[in-house]
């Protein structure tokens, strides 16, 4: 009986030692998951920073500045438009000089040709361009520029076509100004072909003519 009791006691002690060892292993392994969690958070933060930088670059690139320093066009309401007879004695054609004076309070730009129409008792006559090449003109505030209108003289002895008005449209504008025609009262009657009235580019008539 004594031998059997000792065997049971030894078995109970061995079982207790085995359970203690298992508990120690479980406690030791609990530290590993925390290190894995910390490592995965870094890539998320880096991705967010990259997105913010790209948004910032897009804002800067979208700021438009290509029009800085460019001169705006001359508007009809900013120009004082007048006309005078500039025909020189002995010329076979009549000439009218049209003046654009800049009253905009700023410099403004004029491309080569204005639109010109003559009101007559037979309807409107549109002037044709002479075809001279001309760069855009920067007209300073308070200054003037002139261009010429050439038309045939009525030497036929007939009544011809009576001119009633001069209609001028500044370059790149749709608003026109109607002013008094300062040239000869009539034009000869023409048949077929193009217009007998020609308009020159900006600067094609000199200051002080007429």
Short mmCIF file of C-alpha atoms in Angstrom, two decimals:
data_model
loop_
_atom_site.label_atom_id
_atom_site.label_comp_id
_atom_site.label_asym_id
_atom_site.label_seq_id
_atom_site.Cartn_x
_atom_site.Cartn_y
_atom_site.Cartn_z
CA UNK A 1 0.00 0.00 0.00
CA UNK A 2 2.82 2.42 0.78
CA UNK A 3 4.36 1.96 -2.67
CA UNK A 4 1.04 2.71 -4.46
CA UNK A 5 0.52 5.92 -2.41
CA UNK A 6 3.99 7.17 -3.35
CA UNK A 7 3.30 6.48 -7.04
CA UNK A 8 0.06 8.52 -6.97
CA UNK A 9 1.84 11.38 -5.20
CA UNK A 10 4.61 11.45 -7.77
CA UNK A 11 2.08 11.48 -10.59
CA UNK A 12 0.20 14.46 -9.05
CA UNK A 13 3.42 16.47 -8.76
CA UNK A 14 4.39 15.78 -12.39
CA UNK A 15 0.96 16.88 -13.61
CA UNK A 16 1.18 20.17 -11.66
CA UNK A 17 4.61 20.96 -13.13
CA UNK A 18 3.32 20.33 -16.68
CA UNK A 19 0.38 22.74 -16.26
CA UNK A 20 2.67 25.49 -14.91
CA UNK A 21 4.96 25.21 -17.96
CA UNK A 22 2.02 25.59 -20.37
CA UNK A 23 0.78 28.73 -18.62
CA UNK A 24 4.26 30.30 -18.86
CA UNK A 25 4.36 29.75 -22.65
CA UNK A 26 0.96 31.44 -23.19
CA UNK A 27 1.97 34.58 -21.25
CA UNK A 28 5.23 34.88 -23.15
CA UNK A 29 3.52 34.80 -26.60
CA UNK A 30 1.09 37.67 -25.90
CA UNK A 31 3.72 40.36 -26.67
CA UNK A 32 4.08 39.52 -30.42
CA UNK A 33 0.78 40.93 -31.87
CA UNK A 34 1.53 44.49 -30.68
CA UNK A 35 4.72 44.76 -32.77
CA UNK A 36 2.84 43.68 -35.92
CA UNK A 37 0.10 46.34 -35.40
CA UNK A 38 2.64 49.18 -35.09
CA UNK A 39 4.34 48.24 -38.35
CA UNK A 40 1.12 48.34 -40.41
CA UNK A 41 0.17 51.90 -39.38
CA UNK A 42 3.19 53.59 -41.04
CA UNK A 43 2.24 52.93 -44.72
CA UNK A 44 -1.25 54.35 -44.11
CA UNK A 45 0.21 57.62 -42.84
CA UNK A 46 2.63 57.89 -45.79
CA UNK A 47 -0.17 57.44 -48.32
CA UNK A 48 -2.20 60.28 -46.80
CA UNK A 49 0.78 62.65 -46.96
CA UNK A 50 1.39 61.90 -50.66
CA UNK A 51 -2.23 62.73 -51.53
CA UNK A 52 -2.04 66.10 -49.75
CA UNK A 53 1.13 67.08 -51.60
CA UNK A 54 -0.40 66.27 -54.97
CA UNK A 55 -3.45 68.39 -54.15
CA UNK A 56 -1.20 71.28 -53.25
CA UNK A 57 0.66 71.05 -56.56
CA UNK A 58 -2.61 71.04 -58.47
CA UNK A 59 -3.71 74.28 -56.83
CA UNK A 60 -0.51 76.08 -57.76
CA UNK A 61 -0.54 74.82 -61.36
CA UNK A 62 -4.14 75.93 -61.81
CA UNK A 63 -3.41 79.59 -61.02
CA UNK A 64 -3.72 81.41 -64.36
CA UNK A 65 -1.24 84.19 -65.14
CA UNK A 66 -0.92 84.02 -68.93
CA UNK A 67 -2.80 87.32 -69.41
CA UNK A 68 -0.62 89.36 -67.06
CA UNK A 69 1.02 92.25 -68.87
CA UNK A 70 -1.18 92.00 -71.97
CA UNK A 71 -2.91 95.16 -73.24
CA UNK A 72 -6.68 94.98 -73.67
CA UNK A 73 -8.28 95.93 -76.97
CA UNK A 74 -9.67 99.42 -77.58
CA UNK A 75 -13.44 99.47 -77.11
CA UNK A 76 -15.77 101.60 -79.22
CA UNK A 77 -16.98 103.60 -76.21
CA UNK A 78 -13.39 104.42 -75.22
CA UNK A 79 -12.48 106.00 -78.56
CA UNK A 80 -13.22 109.51 -79.80
CA UNK A 81 -13.79 108.88 -83.53
CA UNK A 82 -13.69 111.78 -86.00
CA UNK A 83 -13.05 112.14 -89.74
CA UNK A 84 -11.67 114.90 -91.96
CA UNK A 85 -11.06 115.51 -95.65
CA UNK A 86 -7.44 114.66 -96.46
CA UNK A 87 -7.55 114.92 -100.27
CA UNK A 88 -4.47 116.52 -101.80
CA UNK A 89 -4.98 118.75 -104.85
CA UNK A 90 -4.31 116.92 -108.11
CA UNK A 91 -5.09 113.46 -106.72
CA UNK A 92 -7.27 111.26 -108.88
CA UNK A 93 -8.90 109.82 -105.78
CA UNK A 94 -10.42 111.44 -102.74
CA UNK A 95 -9.09 110.67 -99.25
CA UNK A 96 -10.75 110.84 -95.85
CA UNK A 97 -8.62 110.48 -92.71
CA UNK A 98 -10.31 108.85 -89.72
CA UNK A 99 -8.90 109.57 -86.26
CA UNK A 100 -9.11 107.25 -83.26
CA UNK A 101 -8.23 109.10 -80.04
CA UNK A 102 -7.83 106.97 -76.95
CA UNK A 103 -9.91 108.24 -74.04
CA UNK A 104 -9.93 104.96 -72.09
CA UNK A 105 -7.69 106.11 -69.27
CA UNK A 106 -5.36 103.23 -70.18
CA UNK A 107 -3.31 102.00 -73.12
CA UNK A 108 -5.26 99.79 -75.52
CA UNK A 109 -4.60 97.62 -78.56
CA UNK A 110 -5.86 98.01 -82.13
CA UNK A 111 -5.42 95.35 -84.79
CA UNK A 112 -4.78 96.40 -88.37
CA UNK A 113 -8.15 97.25 -89.91
CA UNK A 114 -11.35 98.97 -88.84
CA UNK A 115 -14.65 98.30 -90.55
CA UNK A 116 -15.89 101.12 -92.81
CA UNK A 117 -19.27 101.50 -94.50
CA UNK A 118 -20.69 104.46 -96.38
CA UNK A 119 -24.39 105.18 -96.12
CA UNK A 120 -25.72 106.39 -99.47
CA UNK A 121 -29.05 107.12 -101.10
CA UNK A 122 -28.63 103.78 -102.88
CA UNK A 123 -27.85 101.70 -99.80
CA UNK A 124 -24.72 100.84 -97.82
CA UNK A 125 -21.31 100.54 -99.48
CA UNK A 126 -18.72 98.49 -97.59
CA UNK A 127 -15.10 99.54 -98.03
CA UNK A 128 -12.58 96.88 -99.01
CA UNK A 129 -9.21 96.55 -97.31
CA UNK A 130 -6.14 97.62 -99.27
CA UNK A 131 -4.37 94.45 -98.13
CA UNK A 132 -1.37 96.16 -96.52
CA UNK A 133 0.11 94.10 -93.67
CA UNK A 134 0.16 95.79 -90.29
CA UNK A 135 0.96 94.58 -86.78
CA UNK A 136 -1.25 95.32 -83.80
CA UNK A 137 -0.86 98.90 -82.59
CA UNK A 138 -0.68 99.85 -78.90
CA UNK A 139 -2.47 103.20 -78.61
CA UNK A 140 -1.39 105.06 -75.49
CA UNK A 141 -3.92 106.86 -73.36
CA UNK A 142 -4.72 110.31 -74.79
CA UNK A 143 -2.94 109.68 -78.10
CA UNK A 144 -4.39 109.33 -81.61
CA UNK A 145 -3.88 107.19 -84.67
CA UNK A 146 -5.20 107.80 -88.20
CA UNK A 147 -6.16 105.59 -91.12
CA UNK A 148 -7.24 106.51 -94.63
CA UNK A 149 -10.30 105.87 -96.76
CA UNK A 150 -9.82 106.26 -100.52
CA UNK A 151 -12.76 106.73 -102.89
CA UNK A 152 -13.22 107.64 -106.58
CA UNK A 153 -14.08 111.22 -107.54
CA UNK A 154 -17.31 111.81 -109.41
CA UNK A 155 -16.03 113.40 -112.59
CA UNK A 156 -18.77 111.92 -114.76
CA UNK A 157 -20.90 115.05 -114.83
CA UNK A 158 -23.85 113.05 -113.52
CA UNK A 159 -25.48 113.19 -110.12
CA UNK A 160 -23.75 110.00 -109.00
CA UNK A 161 -24.42 108.33 -105.66
CA UNK A 162 -24.95 110.71 -102.74
CA UNK A 163 -23.10 109.86 -99.52
CA UNK A 164 -25.17 110.39 -96.37
CA UNK A 165 -22.97 109.03 -93.56
CA UNK A 166 -19.75 107.30 -92.58
CA UNK A 167 -20.10 104.24 -90.33
CA UNK A 168 -16.93 103.10 -88.52
CA UNK A 169 -16.45 99.93 -86.48
CA UNK A 170 -13.18 99.70 -84.49
CA UNK A 171 -11.12 96.51 -84.96
CA UNK A 172 -12.50 93.43 -83.19
CA UNK A 173 -15.62 95.32 -82.11
CA UNK A 174 -19.29 94.96 -83.06
CA UNK A 175 -20.47 98.40 -81.94
CA UNK A 176 -20.29 101.02 -84.71
CA UNK A 177 -20.27 104.80 -84.74
CA UNK A 178 -22.02 106.86 -87.44
CA UNK A 179 -20.42 110.22 -88.18
CA UNK A 180 -20.67 112.89 -90.84
CA UNK A 181 -18.96 112.13 -94.15
CA UNK A 182 -16.36 114.90 -94.78
CA UNK A 183 -15.45 113.94 -98.36
CA UNK A 184 -17.04 114.76 -101.69
CA UNK A 185 -20.83 114.66 -101.62
CA UNK A 186 -21.20 112.04 -104.35
CA UNK A 187 -19.48 108.97 -105.76
CA UNK A 188 -19.57 107.88 -109.39
CA UNK A 189 -21.97 105.09 -110.27
CA UNK A 190 -20.04 101.85 -110.73
CA UNK A 191 -21.14 98.54 -112.19
CA UNK A 192 -19.92 95.09 -111.15
CA UNK A 193 -16.53 94.24 -109.66
CA UNK A 194 -15.51 95.02 -106.08
CA UNK A 195 -16.11 98.08 -103.98
CA UNK A 196 -14.76 101.37 -105.29
CA UNK A 197 -14.07 102.48 -101.69
CA UNK A 198 -10.86 101.26 -99.99
CA UNK A 199 -9.77 101.38 -96.35
CA UNK A 200 -6.14 101.33 -95.23
CA UNK A 201 -4.70 99.88 -92.00
CA UNK A 202 -3.99 101.79 -88.81
CA UNK A 203 -1.40 104.49 -89.45
CA UNK A 204 -2.06 104.69 -93.19
CA UNK A 205 -3.01 108.36 -92.88
CA UNK A 206 -0.73 110.84 -91.15
CA UNK A 207 -1.58 113.17 -88.29
CA UNK A 208 -2.43 116.66 -89.44
CA UNK A 209 -3.65 115.69 -92.89
CA UNK A 210 -6.62 117.64 -94.15
#
